[in-house]
Coordinates of C-alpha atoms in Angstrom, one line a residue:
M4 CA 3.0 -55.8 7.9
K5 CA 5.0 -56.6 11.1
M6 CA 3.6 -59.1 13.5
K7 CA 5.0 -61.9 15.7
R8 CA 4.5 -65.3 13.9
V9 CA 6.0 -68.8 14.0
M10 CA 5.3 -72.0 12.1
I11 CA 5.3 -75.4 13.9
A12 CA 6.4 -77.9 11.3
A13 CA 8.0 -81.4 11.3
P14 CA 10.0 -83.9 9.2
K15 CA 6.9 -86.1 8.8
S16 CA 3.3 -86.7 9.8
G17 CA 2.7 -88.0 13.3
S18 CA 5.6 -86.1 14.8
G19 CA 3.5 -84.1 17.3
K20 CA 2.8 -80.8 15.4
T21 CA -0.9 -80.6 16.5
V22 CA -0.2 -81.1 20.2
V23 CA 2.7 -78.6 20.1
T24 CA 0.5 -76.1 18.2
C25 CA -2.5 -76.5 20.5
A26 CA -0.3 -76.2 23.6
L27 CA 1.4 -73.1 22.3
L28 CA -1.9 -71.5 21.4
Q29 CA -3.3 -72.2 24.8
V30 CA -0.2 -70.7 26.6
L31 CA -0.2 -67.6 24.4
K32 CA -3.9 -67.1 25.0
E33 CA -3.5 -67.4 28.7
Q34 CA -0.7 -64.8 28.6
G35 CA -3.1 -62.3 27.0
W36 CA -1.9 -62.4 23.4
K37 CA -4.4 -61.8 20.6
V38 CA -3.4 -65.0 18.8
A39 CA -4.7 -66.5 15.6
S40 CA -3.9 -69.9 14.0
Y41 CA -3.3 -70.9 10.4
K42 CA -3.4 -74.5 9.2
C43 CA -1.2 -75.2 6.1
G44 CA -3.1 -77.3 3.6
P45 CA -6.6 -78.5 3.1
D46 CA -7.1 -80.1 6.6
Y47 CA -10.4 -79.3 8.3
I48 CA -9.9 -80.9 11.7
D49 CA -6.9 -79.3 13.2
P50 CA -8.4 -75.8 12.9
M51 CA -11.4 -77.2 14.8
F52 CA -9.1 -78.0 17.7
H53 CA -7.7 -74.5 17.6
E54 CA -11.0 -72.7 17.3
K55 CA -13.5 -74.8 19.2
I56 CA -11.4 -76.0 22.1
I57 CA -8.9 -73.2 22.5
D58 CA -11.2 -70.5 21.3
V59 CA -8.8 -68.7 18.9
P60 CA -9.7 -67.8 15.3
A61 CA -8.4 -70.4 12.9
K62 CA -8.3 -70.7 9.1
N63 CA -6.5 -72.5 6.3
L64 CA -3.8 -71.2 4.0
D65 CA -2.6 -73.2 1.0
T66 CA -0.2 -72.2 -1.7
F67 CA -1.6 -74.7 -4.1
F68 CA -5.1 -73.2 -3.8
T69 CA -3.9 -69.6 -4.1
D70 CA -0.8 -68.0 -5.6
E71 CA 1.8 -66.3 -3.5
E72 CA 0.3 -62.8 -3.6
K73 CA -3.2 -64.0 -2.9
T74 CA -2.0 -66.2 0.0
R75 CA -0.2 -63.2 1.6
E76 CA -3.4 -61.1 1.0
L77 CA -5.6 -63.7 2.7
F78 CA -3.2 -63.8 5.7
Q79 CA -2.8 -60.1 5.9
N80 CA -6.5 -59.4 5.7
S81 CA -7.3 -61.9 8.5
A82 CA -4.5 -60.9 10.8
T83 CA -4.9 -57.1 11.0
K84 CA -6.5 -57.2 14.5
M85 CA -4.1 -59.9 15.9
D86 CA -0.7 -59.5 17.4
F87 CA 0.6 -63.2 17.3
A88 CA 0.1 -65.8 14.6
V89 CA 0.8 -69.5 14.9
F90 CA 1.0 -71.6 11.7
E91 CA 0.6 -75.4 11.9
G92 CA 2.4 -77.2 9.1
V93 CA 1.2 -80.2 7.1
M94 CA 2.9 -83.6 6.6
G95 CA 6.7 -83.2 6.4
L96 CA 8.1 -79.7 6.1
Y97 CA 9.1 -80.0 2.4
D98 CA 6.2 -82.2 1.3
G99 CA 4.1 -80.3 -1.3
L100 CA 2.1 -81.1 -4.4
G101 CA 2.6 -84.7 -5.4
G102 CA 5.2 -85.0 -2.6
V103 CA 7.8 -83.3 -4.7
R104 CA 6.6 -79.8 -5.7
K105 CA 6.9 -76.9 -3.3
E106 CA 3.3 -75.6 -3.8
G107 CA 1.1 -76.7 -0.9
S108 CA 4.1 -77.5 1.4
S109 CA 4.6 -76.0 4.8
Y110 CA 8.0 -74.6 3.7
H111 CA 6.5 -72.8 0.8
L112 CA 3.9 -71.2 3.0
A113 CA 6.6 -70.2 5.5
E114 CA 8.6 -68.7 2.6
V115 CA 5.7 -66.8 1.2
T116 CA 4.7 -65.3 4.5
K117 CA 8.2 -64.9 5.8
T118 CA 7.5 -67.0 8.9
P119 CA 10.3 -68.5 11.0
I120 CA 9.9 -72.2 11.7
V121 CA 10.2 -74.3 14.9
L122 CA 10.8 -77.9 13.8
V123 CA 9.2 -80.7 15.9
V124 CA 11.3 -83.8 15.7
D125 CA 10.0 -87.2 16.9
A126 CA 13.1 -88.6 18.6
K127 CA 11.6 -91.8 20.0
G128 CA 13.9 -94.7 19.4
M129 CA 16.8 -92.4 18.3
G130 CA 20.1 -91.5 19.9
G131 CA 22.8 -89.6 18.1
S132 CA 21.0 -90.3 14.8
V133 CA 18.8 -87.4 15.5
I134 CA 21.7 -85.1 14.7
P135 CA 22.1 -85.9 11.0
L136 CA 18.4 -85.9 10.6
I137 CA 18.2 -82.3 11.9
A138 CA 21.3 -81.5 9.9
G139 CA 19.7 -82.6 6.7
F140 CA 16.6 -80.4 7.2
L141 CA 18.8 -77.4 8.1
N142 CA 20.9 -78.0 5.0
Y143 CA 17.9 -78.1 2.8
D144 CA 16.6 -74.8 4.3
K145 CA 17.8 -72.4 1.6
K146 CA 16.0 -69.4 3.2
H147 CA 17.3 -70.1 6.7
L148 CA 13.7 -70.2 8.2
I149 CA 14.3 -73.0 10.7
R150 CA 15.2 -71.1 13.9
G151 CA 14.5 -73.6 16.6
I152 CA 14.0 -77.4 17.4
I153 CA 11.7 -79.2 19.7
L154 CA 12.5 -82.8 20.4
N155 CA 9.4 -84.9 21.0
R156 CA 9.0 -88.1 22.9
M157 CA 12.4 -87.8 24.7
S158 CA 13.3 -88.0 28.3
K159 CA 14.6 -85.1 30.3
G160 CA 17.8 -86.8 31.0
Y161 CA 18.7 -87.6 27.4
Y162 CA 17.6 -84.1 26.3
E163 CA 20.0 -82.6 28.7
T164 CA 22.7 -84.9 27.3
V165 CA 22.0 -84.3 23.6
K166 CA 21.1 -80.5 23.7
P167 CA 24.7 -79.1 23.9
L168 CA 25.9 -81.6 21.3
I169 CA 23.2 -80.5 18.8
E170 CA 23.6 -76.8 19.4
E171 CA 27.4 -77.0 19.2
E172 CA 27.6 -79.1 16.1
L173 CA 24.6 -77.7 14.1
K174 CA 24.7 -74.1 15.4
T175 CA 21.0 -74.2 15.9
R176 CA 18.8 -73.6 19.0
L177 CA 16.9 -76.2 20.9
V178 CA 13.9 -74.6 22.5
G179 CA 12.8 -77.6 24.5
F180 CA 11.5 -81.2 24.6
L181 CA 8.3 -83.1 25.3
P182 CA 8.3 -86.5 27.1
E183 CA 6.0 -89.3 26.1
K184 CA 2.7 -88.8 27.9
E185 CA -0.8 -89.9 27.2
E186 CA -2.2 -86.4 27.2
L187 CA 0.2 -85.5 24.4
H188 CA -1.4 -88.0 22.0
F189 CA -4.5 -87.5 19.9
E190 CA -6.1 -90.5 18.3
S191 CA -6.7 -90.7 14.5
R192 CA -9.0 -92.5 12.1
H193 CA -9.4 -92.8 8.3
L194 CA -10.0 -89.1 7.7
G195 CA -7.5 -87.8 10.3
L196 CA -7.8 -86.9 14.0
F197 CA -11.0 -87.6 15.9
L198 CA -13.1 -84.5 16.1
P199 CA -12.7 -82.4 19.2
D200 CA -16.2 -83.3 20.6
E201 CA -15.3 -87.0 20.3
V202 CA -12.2 -86.9 22.4
N203 CA -12.9 -87.6 26.1
H204 CA -12.0 -84.7 28.5
I205 CA -10.4 -82.8 25.6
K206 CA -10.2 -79.5 27.4
E207 CA -8.6 -81.0 30.4
R208 CA -6.1 -82.9 28.3
L209 CA -5.1 -79.8 26.4
Q210 CA -4.8 -77.9 29.6
A211 CA -2.5 -80.6 31.0
A212 CA -0.5 -80.6 27.7
S213 CA -0.1 -76.8 27.8
E214 CA 1.1 -76.9 31.5
L215 CA 3.6 -79.6 30.7
F216 CA 4.7 -77.7 27.5
S217 CA 5.3 -74.6 29.6
K218 CA 7.7 -76.6 31.9
T219 CA 9.7 -78.3 29.2
V220 CA 9.7 -75.8 26.3
S221 CA 11.0 -72.3 26.5
I222 CA 8.0 -70.1 25.6
E223 CA 10.4 -67.1 25.7
C224 CA 12.6 -68.6 23.0
I225 CA 9.6 -69.2 20.8
K226 CA 8.5 -65.7 21.3
E227 CA 11.9 -64.4 20.3
I228 CA 11.8 -66.5 17.2
A229 CA 8.3 -65.2 16.4
E230 CA 9.6 -61.6 17.0
S231 CA 12.4 -62.2 14.4
A232 CA 9.9 -62.6 11.6
E233 CA 10.6 -60.1 8.7
Q234 CA 8.4 -57.3 7.7
L235 CA 5.8 -58.8 5.3
E236 CA 5.5 -56.8 2.1
F237 CA 2.4 -57.0 0.0
D238 CA 1.2 -55.4 -3.3
E239 CA -1.1 -52.5 -2.3
T240 CA -2.6 -52.7 -5.8
V241 CA -4.0 -56.1 -4.9
V242 CA -5.8 -54.7 -1.9
K243 CA -7.2 -51.8 -4.0
E244 CA -8.4 -54.3 -6.7
T245 CA -10.3 -56.1 -3.9
A246 CA -12.7 -53.2 -3.8
T247 CA -13.2 -53.0 -7.5
A248 CA -13.1 -56.5 -8.8
G249 CA -16.4 -57.9 -10.1
Y250 CA -18.1 -60.9 -11.6
G251 CA -15.7 -62.7 -13.9
D252 CA -12.7 -61.9 -11.8
T253 CA -11.0 -65.0 -10.4
G254 CA -8.6 -63.5 -7.9
H255 CA -10.3 -61.0 -5.7
V256 CA -13.6 -60.2 -3.9
K257 CA -15.7 -57.2 -4.6
A258 CA -17.4 -55.7 -1.6
A259 CA -21.0 -56.9 -1.1
S260 CA -22.2 -53.2 -1.0
D261 CA -21.0 -52.7 -4.6
F262 CA -23.5 -55.3 -5.8
M263 CA -26.4 -53.7 -4.0
E264 CA -26.4 -50.2 -5.3
G265 CA -30.0 -48.8 -5.3
V266 CA -31.5 -51.6 -3.1
T267 CA -31.7 -52.1 0.6
V268 CA -29.7 -54.7 2.3
R269 CA -32.9 -56.2 3.7
D270 CA -34.4 -56.5 0.3
S271 CA -31.3 -57.9 -1.5
R272 CA -29.6 -60.3 0.9
P273 CA -30.4 -63.9 0.2
T274 CA -30.1 -66.5 2.9
I275 CA -27.9 -69.5 2.4
A276 CA -28.7 -72.3 4.8
V277 CA -25.5 -74.2 5.8
A278 CA -25.7 -77.6 7.3
K279 CA -23.5 -77.7 10.4
D280 CA -23.4 -80.3 13.1
E281 CA -21.4 -83.5 14.0
A282 CA -22.2 -85.1 10.6
F283 CA -21.4 -82.0 8.5
C284 CA -18.6 -79.8 9.8
F285 CA -15.9 -79.5 7.1
Y286 CA -16.0 -75.9 5.9
Y287 CA -13.2 -73.4 5.0
V288 CA -13.6 -70.1 6.9
D289 CA -12.7 -68.2 3.7
N290 CA -15.5 -70.0 1.7
I291 CA -18.2 -68.8 4.2
H292 CA -16.7 -65.3 4.4
L293 CA -16.6 -65.1 0.6
L294 CA -20.3 -65.9 0.4
E295 CA -21.0 -63.2 3.0
E296 CA -18.8 -60.7 1.1
Y297 CA -20.9 -61.2 -1.9
G298 CA -24.1 -60.4 0.0
A299 CA -25.4 -63.7 1.4
K300 CA -26.8 -64.1 4.9
I301 CA -25.6 -67.4 6.5
M302 CA -27.9 -69.4 8.7
Y303 CA -26.9 -72.8 10.1
F304 CA -29.1 -75.8 10.6
S305 CA -28.6 -79.4 11.7
P306 CA -29.7 -82.3 9.5
L307 CA -29.3 -84.5 12.6
R308 CA -31.7 -82.6 14.9
D309 CA -33.7 -80.0 13.1
E310 CA -37.0 -81.0 11.4
K311 CA -37.1 -78.1 9.0
L312 CA -34.8 -75.8 7.0
P313 CA -34.3 -72.2 8.3
E314 CA -37.3 -70.1 7.6
G315 CA -37.1 -68.2 4.3
C316 CA -33.8 -69.7 3.1
H317 CA -32.9 -69.3 -0.6
A318 CA -30.1 -71.8 -1.1
L319 CA -28.5 -74.8 0.6
L320 CA -24.8 -75.6 1.3
I321 CA -24.1 -79.0 2.7
G322 CA -20.4 -79.6 3.3
G323 CA -18.3 -82.6 4.1
G324 CA -18.0 -84.5 7.4
Y325 CA -18.9 -87.9 8.7
P326 CA -22.5 -88.7 7.7
E327 CA -21.6 -92.4 7.7
L328 CA -21.1 -92.2 11.5
Y329 CA -24.5 -90.7 11.9
A330 CA -26.4 -92.6 9.2
M331 CA -29.0 -94.0 11.4
Q332 CA -29.8 -90.7 13.0
L333 CA -29.9 -88.9 9.7
S334 CA -32.1 -91.6 8.3
K335 CA -34.6 -91.4 11.2
N336 CA -34.9 -87.6 10.7
K337 CA -37.4 -88.1 7.9
K338 CA -38.9 -84.6 8.1
M339 CA -35.5 -83.0 7.3
R340 CA -34.8 -85.4 4.5
E341 CA -38.1 -84.5 2.9
Q342 CA -37.5 -80.8 3.5
V343 CA -34.2 -81.0 1.6
K344 CA -35.6 -83.1 -1.2
N345 CA -38.5 -80.8 -1.7
A346 CA -36.3 -77.7 -1.7
V347 CA -34.0 -79.2 -4.4
E348 CA -37.0 -80.4 -6.5
N349 CA -38.3 -76.8 -6.3
E350 CA -35.0 -75.7 -7.9
M351 CA -33.6 -74.1 -4.7
P352 CA -29.8 -73.7 -5.5
I353 CA -27.6 -76.2 -3.7
V354 CA -23.9 -76.9 -3.3
A355 CA -23.1 -80.3 -1.7
E356 CA -19.6 -81.6 -1.1
C357 CA -18.4 -85.1 -0.2
G358 CA -20.4 -85.9 3.0
G359 CA -23.2 -83.5 1.8
F360 CA -23.2 -85.3 -1.6
M361 CA -23.5 -88.7 0.3
Y362 CA -26.5 -87.3 2.2
L363 CA -28.3 -86.4 -1.0
H364 CA -28.3 -90.0 -2.2
S365 CA -31.2 -92.4 -2.0
F366 CA -29.2 -94.8 0.2
L367 CA -26.0 -94.9 2.2
K368 CA -24.5 -98.3 2.9
D369 CA -22.0 -98.2 5.8
K370 CA -18.9 -100.4 6.4
E371 CA -20.9 -103.1 8.1
G372 CA -23.2 -103.3 5.1
L373 CA -26.2 -101.7 6.7
C374 CA -28.2 -99.6 4.3
Y375 CA -29.9 -96.3 5.4
D376 CA -32.4 -94.1 3.6
M377 CA -31.0 -90.6 2.8
A378 CA -32.5 -87.5 1.2
G379 CA -33.3 -89.2 -2.1
V380 CA -32.3 -86.3 -4.3
I381 CA -29.8 -88.5 -6.2
P382 CA -31.2 -91.9 -7.3
A383 CA -28.0 -93.8 -6.3
T384 CA -26.3 -95.5 -3.4
C385 CA -23.1 -94.5 -1.5
F386 CA -21.1 -97.4 -0.2
Y387 CA -17.9 -98.0 1.8
T388 CA -14.9 -99.3 -0.2
G389 CA -12.4 -100.0 2.6
K390 CA -9.7 -97.9 0.9
L391 CA -9.1 -94.4 -0.3
V392 CA -11.1 -93.9 -3.5
R393 CA -9.7 -90.5 -4.3
F394 CA -6.9 -88.5 -2.6
G395 CA -5.2 -85.2 -3.2
Y396 CA -5.5 -81.9 -5.0
I397 CA -7.5 -81.4 -8.1
E398 CA -8.5 -78.7 -10.5
L399 CA -12.1 -78.7 -11.8
R400 CA -13.5 -77.3 -15.1
E401 CA -17.1 -77.2 -16.2
E402 CA -17.9 -79.0 -19.4
Q403 CA -21.2 -77.1 -20.1
K404 CA -20.5 -74.0 -18.0
D405 CA -23.9 -74.4 -16.3
F406 CA -23.3 -73.5 -12.6
W407 CA -20.6 -70.8 -12.4
L408 CA -19.8 -69.9 -16.0
G409 CA -16.3 -69.2 -14.8
G410 CA -14.1 -69.9 -17.8
E411 CA -11.1 -70.8 -15.6
G412 CA -11.2 -73.8 -13.3
I413 CA -11.6 -73.9 -9.5
K414 CA -9.3 -75.8 -7.2
G415 CA -10.1 -78.3 -4.5
H416 CA -9.2 -81.7 -3.1
E417 CA -10.7 -85.2 -2.5
F418 CA -10.2 -87.5 0.4
H419 CA -12.9 -90.2 0.8
Y420 CA -13.3 -93.9 1.5
Y421 CA -16.9 -94.0 0.1
D422 CA -17.9 -94.2 -3.5
S423 CA -21.2 -93.8 -5.3
T424 CA -23.0 -95.8 -8.0
Y425 CA -23.3 -92.4 -9.7
N426 CA -20.6 -89.8 -9.2
G427 CA -21.8 -87.5 -12.0
A428 CA -20.0 -86.6 -15.2
D429 CA -20.7 -82.9 -15.8
V430 CA -17.3 -81.6 -14.7
I431 CA -13.8 -82.8 -15.4
A432 CA -11.3 -83.2 -12.5
V433 CA -7.6 -82.9 -13.4
K434 CA -4.7 -84.1 -11.2
P435 CA -2.2 -81.2 -11.4
M436 CA 0.9 -83.4 -11.2
T437 CA 0.0 -86.1 -13.7
G438 CA -2.6 -84.4 -15.9
K439 CA -4.9 -87.4 -15.4
E440 CA -8.5 -86.5 -16.0
Y441 CA -11.8 -88.1 -14.8
P442 CA -15.5 -87.0 -14.8
C443 CA -17.3 -86.0 -11.6
I444 CA -20.0 -83.8 -10.2
I445 CA -23.7 -83.6 -10.9
E446 CA -24.3 -80.1 -12.2
N447 CA -26.9 -77.9 -13.7
K448 CA -28.0 -74.3 -13.4
T449 CA -29.0 -74.7 -9.8
Q450 CA -27.1 -77.7 -8.5
W451 CA -23.5 -78.6 -7.8
M452 CA -23.2 -82.0 -6.1
G453 CA -20.1 -84.2 -5.8
F454 CA -17.3 -85.6 -3.8
P455 CA -14.7 -82.8 -4.3
H456 CA -14.2 -80.1 -1.6
L457 CA -13.8 -76.7 -3.2
Y458 CA -11.7 -73.7 -2.1
Y459 CA -13.7 -70.7 -3.3
P460 CA -10.9 -68.1 -3.2
S461 CA -9.1 -70.0 -6.0
N462 CA -11.9 -68.8 -8.3
T463 CA -14.2 -66.3 -6.6
V464 CA -16.6 -66.5 -9.5
F465 CA -18.0 -69.7 -8.1
A466 CA -19.0 -68.0 -4.8
R467 CA -20.5 -65.0 -6.7
A468 CA -22.5 -67.3 -9.0
F469 CA -23.9 -69.2 -6.0
V470 CA -25.0 -66.1 -4.2
D471 CA -26.5 -64.7 -7.4
K472 CA -28.5 -67.9 -7.8
A473 CA -29.8 -67.6 -4.3
R474 CA -30.7 -64.0 -5.0
K475 CA -32.7 -64.9 -8.1
Y476 CA -34.5 -67.7 -6.2
K477 CA -35.5 -65.1 -3.6
K478 CA -36.8 -62.8 -6.3
A479 CA -38.8 -65.5 -7.8
M480 CA -40.5 -66.2 -4.4
I481 CA -41.8 -62.7 -4.1

């Protein structure tokens, strides 16, 4: 596989990766490239900027969630119709699992996908000290993937002074700089950046950022770097196995048609209703695609605005997001709360993660201490703690093997400031670095409800089991 690709990475968080990535995507799109974006790590929000505002396809890739071959396969399968890929790194370039392992790091993803790197360095408050900082990152780059540098928050005058010094001393290429401007800054809160719809005049700001980017950064240099990406080899047997793998396989997806032999698509496809609005918007593209691959029809609904579930749905998926910011509106929508509760009480299969888990509680108490009625599926209260309750990657294993009967565990992550008076105790979460274990998840044969966010491709059996449960529920309704 040969395609132009580049990763935008940085020495640390807050260096300007997202702005540079968005500006580059905007410029490439305006130039007519079929461009796709890939976010390294479990972040949900950055891909929303890429997809919703710039209108380019976006997804996550994470070398902790999936091994090297599977990661390459996920990239290759999604990029076949594109001619340019832009990767956005996570945290610092070499920051992986536990801050010390390579898995999950931007560098490991670049290594696995043979993607050259442009390093964005926040140079504010620095003079000549920026040189040894860059030198250290270049020295640590054993695969020689760093092919260019962008200096962020630097004046044009000083950039012209320091550029020849850096290029002469470090034998590396500076491709440009960005001055400190308001449109080059996106505000954050406790779970990351504000959502695109919450940023005033976001399209205008991104347009201004891309125009400035075009003036101070050499797009031609970045394209040359992207063009230098090596041919990406992948194991053809993996792709062949994709068409033959079945239930019980944890690595690959069997085509939906293979599960439907002898029945019509109309008769067999169950509908999974997916909550999607401002309150519930954290979904991995690959999770949704995997459900569709296994035969599910996806229909979206809004717990904020809709008064009933999609007609004829057979399962519910309520993902993460910010229900705490919309607690009053969710509470006022009593008809939807009752619809969800009745569906679950009638044993409709449900998967609820983090924000969705919070919504299923009897009550949600926000950071001001105000208490709101929620769906009432779980007789407990969610409340704000003022600090991170859980953070980072986890591996989950069923204790009773009720929901997915998968044998092997499934990978995910947690990142939440809210806690519950009952988090569940049917599944064991294991921290991969320390081996520390703790109970979580309310689980039975039709329900999976808890704070952890799951990445289905790390164990495709989970997705297959969920679709099968929806299919059985549909059959029982006939």
